[in-house]
């Protein structure tokens, strides 16, 4: 078991574990592998991150049981639950019509439609550089929208006084989420340009433009996002 984990590294990654240099230091990856082996979350957490040291004379409790126990005593009232659901419904409706959300959805639908039509042919016949570009846009097509939604959601909660945790001017969850989306948009735009150069496809060219335009919009909305320091990835000393 590795004891050199990087806290929260998986919170601001692109989930492309197969290409990540930090999987051996990622608790989320270790839990994912362990859960696949055991099928039980508590056992998986213990295997991945270890069990806590027992206090003398007390039973030895697993790390998974400790984490799950933190939530066992919390049960909102019916009124609190109804109010929360109402607020979240209003928030979701507000975010669904936000320009950034609409642009991200349009991009995702366009990218996935293009990939459905062209992916197999390019992957089997194209050179390695083009295949790599296709894999990048395919991966990011499903990542960008959720990351932007998380960024918009977190910022909205903060602006409406619903989240008292993220009070740092830069190191906020929404800036971190927006940064992941921005990195993916930048590499996706570059990947689309590679595809366009190889195929001359006009739709691919339009998708490259769309990725670039969306990236500029996100930068305007989250001007501090690229200054966010992602655990591990933006810390050379790690």
Coordinates of C-alpha atoms in Angstrom, one line a residue:
X1 CA 0.0 0.0 0.0
X2 CA 1.4 3.4 -1.0
X3 CA 1.5 6.0 1.8
X4 CA 2.4 8.9 -0.6
X5 CA -1.0 9.8 -1.8
X6 CA -1.8 13.2 -3.1
X7 CA -5.0 14.5 -1.5
X8 CA -7.8 15.5 -3.8
X9 CA -5.8 14.9 -7.0
X10 CA -8.8 13.1 -8.6
X11 CA -11.1 16.1 -8.0
X12 CA -9.4 18.1 -10.8
X13 CA -8.3 15.5 -13.3
X14 CA -9.7 14.5 -16.7
X15 CA -10.4 10.9 -15.5
X16 CA -8.1 9.5 -18.2
X17 CA -6.4 7.1 -15.8
X18 CA -4.7 5.1 -18.5
X19 CA -2.7 8.2 -19.4
X20 CA -2.1 9.5 -15.9
X21 CA 1.4 9.5 -14.3
X22 CA -0.1 9.8 -10.8
X23 CA -2.3 6.7 -10.5
X24 CA 0.0 5.2 -8.0
X25 CA -0.6 8.2 -5.8
X26 CA -4.3 8.6 -6.3
X27 CA -6.6 7.2 -3.7
X28 CA -9.6 7.3 -6.0
X29 CA -7.9 5.1 -8.6
X30 CA -6.8 2.7 -5.8
X31 CA -10.3 2.5 -4.5
X32 CA -11.7 2.0 -8.0
X33 CA -9.3 -1.0 -8.6
X34 CA -10.0 -2.4 -5.1
X35 CA -13.8 -2.1 -5.4
X36 CA -13.5 -4.0 -8.7
X37 CA -11.7 -6.8 -6.8
X38 CA -13.9 -6.9 -3.7
X39 CA -17.2 -5.4 -4.8
X40 CA -17.6 -3.7 -1.4
X41 CA -16.9 0.0 -0.9
X42 CA -15.8 -0.2 2.7
X43 CA -13.4 -3.1 2.0
X44 CA -12.1 -1.3 -1.1
X45 CA -11.3 1.8 0.9
X46 CA -9.5 -0.2 3.5
X47 CA -7.4 -2.0 0.9
X48 CA -6.7 1.2 -1.0
X49 CA -5.8 3.6 1.8
X50 CA -5.5 1.3 4.8
X51 CA -7.3 0.9 8.1
X52 CA -7.0 3.5 10.9
X53 CA -4.8 2.6 13.8
X54 CA -7.0 1.3 16.7
X55 CA -7.0 2.9 20.1
X56 CA -5.9 0.4 22.7
X57 CA -8.8 -1.6 24.0
X58 CA -11.2 -0.6 21.2
X59 CA -12.3 -2.7 18.1
X60 CA -10.3 -2.1 15.0
X61 CA -12.6 -0.2 12.5
X62 CA -12.0 -0.1 8.8
X63 CA -11.3 3.2 7.0
X64 CA -14.4 2.6 4.9
X65 CA -16.6 2.2 7.9
X66 CA -15.2 5.3 9.4
X67 CA -16.0 7.4 6.4
X68 CA -19.5 5.9 6.0
X69 CA -20.3 6.5 9.6
X70 CA -19.8 10.2 9.3
X71 CA -23.0 10.4 7.3
X72 CA -25.1 7.9 9.3
X73 CA -26.5 10.4 11.8
X74 CA -27.5 13.0 9.3
X75 CA -31.1 12.9 8.2
X76 CA -32.9 16.1 7.0
X77 CA -36.5 16.7 7.9
X78 CA -39.1 16.4 5.3
X79 CA -39.4 20.2 5.2
X80 CA -35.7 20.7 4.8
X81 CA -35.6 18.1 2.0
X82 CA -38.5 19.7 0.2
X83 CA -36.9 23.1 0.4
X84 CA -33.6 21.8 -0.8
X85 CA -35.2 20.1 -3.8
X86 CA -37.1 23.3 -4.6
X87 CA -33.9 25.4 -4.5
X88 CA -32.0 22.8 -6.6
X89 CA -34.8 22.7 -9.2
X90 CA -34.7 26.5 -9.6
X91 CA -30.9 26.4 -9.8
X92 CA -30.9 23.7 -12.4
X93 CA -33.4 25.6 -14.5
X94 CA -31.2 28.7 -14.3
X95 CA -28.0 26.9 -15.2
X96 CA -29.7 25.0 -18.1
X97 CA -30.4 28.2 -20.0
X98 CA -27.0 29.8 -19.2
X99 CA -25.1 30.6 -22.5
X100 CA -22.1 28.6 -21.4
X101 CA -24.2 25.5 -20.7
X102 CA -25.9 25.8 -24.1
X103 CA -22.6 26.3 -25.9
X104 CA -21.1 23.3 -24.2
X105 CA -24.2 21.1 -25.0
X106 CA -24.1 22.2 -28.6
X107 CA -20.4 21.3 -28.8
X108 CA -20.9 17.9 -27.2
X109 CA -23.7 17.0 -29.5
X110 CA -21.8 18.1 -32.6
X111 CA -18.6 16.3 -31.5
X112 CA -20.3 13.0 -30.6
X113 CA -22.3 13.1 -33.8
X114 CA -19.2 13.6 -35.9
X115 CA -17.3 10.9 -34.0
X116 CA -20.2 8.4 -34.5
X117 CA -19.8 8.8 -38.2
X118 CA -16.1 9.0 -38.6
X119 CA -14.3 7.5 -35.5
X120 CA -14.0 3.9 -36.7
X121 CA -12.8 4.7 -40.2
X122 CA -10.1 7.1 -38.9
X123 CA -8.9 4.9 -36.1
X124 CA -8.4 2.0 -38.4
X125 CA -6.9 3.8 -41.4
X126 CA -5.3 7.1 -40.2
X127 CA -1.7 7.6 -39.1
X128 CA -0.9 7.6 -35.3
X129 CA -1.0 11.3 -35.0
X130 CA -4.6 11.5 -36.4
X131 CA -5.7 8.5 -34.3
X132 CA -4.4 10.3 -31.2
X133 CA -6.3 13.4 -32.1
X134 CA -9.5 11.4 -32.6
X135 CA -9.0 9.8 -29.2
X136 CA -8.6 13.2 -27.5
X137 CA -11.7 14.8 -29.0
X138 CA -13.6 11.6 -28.2
X139 CA -12.6 11.6 -24.6
X140 CA -13.1 15.3 -24.0
X141 CA -16.4 15.5 -25.8
X142 CA -18.1 13.8 -22.7
X143 CA -15.9 15.5 -20.1
X144 CA -16.2 19.2 -20.9
X145 CA -19.9 19.6 -20.3
X146 CA -20.0 18.0 -16.8
X147 CA -16.9 19.9 -15.7
X148 CA -18.4 23.2 -16.8
X149 CA -21.7 22.4 -15.1
X150 CA -19.9 21.7 -11.9
X151 CA -18.0 25.0 -12.2
X152 CA -21.3 26.9 -12.9
X153 CA -23.1 25.1 -10.2
X154 CA -20.4 25.8 -7.5
X155 CA -20.2 29.4 -8.4
X156 CA -23.9 29.8 -8.4
X157 CA -24.2 28.3 -4.9
X158 CA -21.5 30.6 -3.7
X159 CA -23.0 33.7 -5.2
X160 CA -26.4 32.8 -3.6
X161 CA -24.9 32.2 -0.2
X162 CA -25.5 28.5 -0.3
X163 CA -21.9 27.4 0.1
X164 CA -19.6 28.8 2.8
X165 CA -16.7 26.5 2.1
X166 CA -15.0 28.1 -0.9
X167 CA -14.0 31.6 0.3
X168 CA -10.5 31.7 -1.3
X169 CA -10.3 34.1 -4.3
X170 CA -8.7 31.4 -6.5
X171 CA -8.6 28.0 -4.9
X172 CA -12.3 27.3 -5.3
X173 CA -13.9 24.1 -6.6
X174 CA -15.5 26.0 -9.5
X175 CA -12.2 27.5 -10.6
X176 CA -10.6 24.0 -10.4
X177 CA -13.4 22.5 -12.4
X178 CA -13.3 25.3 -15.0
X179 CA -9.6 24.8 -15.4
X180 CA -10.0 21.1 -16.2
X181 CA -12.6 22.1 -18.9
X182 CA -10.3 24.8 -20.2
X183 CA -7.4 22.4 -20.6
X184 CA -9.6 19.9 -22.4
X185 CA -11.0 22.6 -24.7
X186 CA -7.5 23.8 -25.6
X187 CA -6.2 20.3 -26.4
X188 CA -9.5 19.4 -28.2
X189 CA -9.2 22.5 -30.4
X190 CA -5.7 21.5 -31.3
X191 CA -6.8 17.9 -32.0
X192 CA -9.6 19.0 -34.3
X193 CA -7.1 21.1 -36.2
X194 CA -5.0 18.0 -36.8
X195 CA -8.0 16.1 -38.0
X196 CA -8.9 19.0 -40.3
X197 CA -5.4 19.1 -41.8
X198 CA -5.6 15.4 -42.5
X199 CA -9.1 15.2 -43.8
X200 CA -10.2 18.6 -44.9
X201 CA -13.5 18.0 -43.1
X202 CA -15.5 21.2 -42.8
X203 CA -17.5 20.0 -39.8
X204 CA -14.3 19.2 -38.0
X205 CA -13.1 22.7 -38.7
X206 CA -16.4 24.1 -37.3
X207 CA -15.9 22.0 -34.2
X208 CA -12.4 23.3 -33.7
X209 CA -13.8 26.8 -33.9
X210 CA -16.5 25.9 -31.4
X211 CA -14.0 24.5 -28.9
X212 CA -11.9 27.7 -29.2
X213 CA -14.9 30.0 -28.9
X214 CA -16.2 28.1 -25.8
X215 CA -12.8 28.2 -24.3
X216 CA -12.7 32.0 -24.6
X217 CA -16.2 32.3 -23.1
X218 CA -15.1 30.2 -20.1
X219 CA -12.0 32.2 -19.6
X220 CA -14.1 35.4 -19.5
X221 CA -16.5 33.7 -17.0
X222 CA -13.8 32.3 -14.8
X223 CA -10.8 34.6 -15.2
X224 CA -9.0 33.1 -12.2
X225 CA -9.4 29.5 -13.3
X226 CA -6.0 29.0 -14.9
X227 CA -4.4 30.3 -11.7
X228 CA -6.0 27.5 -9.7
X229 CA -3.3 25.0 -8.5
X230 CA -4.5 21.5 -9.0
X231 CA -3.1 19.0 -6.4
X232 CA -0.2 17.1 -8.0
X233 CA -0.6 18.3 -11.6
X234 CA 0.4 21.9 -10.9
X235 CA 2.9 21.2 -8.1
X236 CA 6.3 20.4 -9.6
X237 CA 7.7 19.5 -6.2
X238 CA 5.2 16.6 -6.0

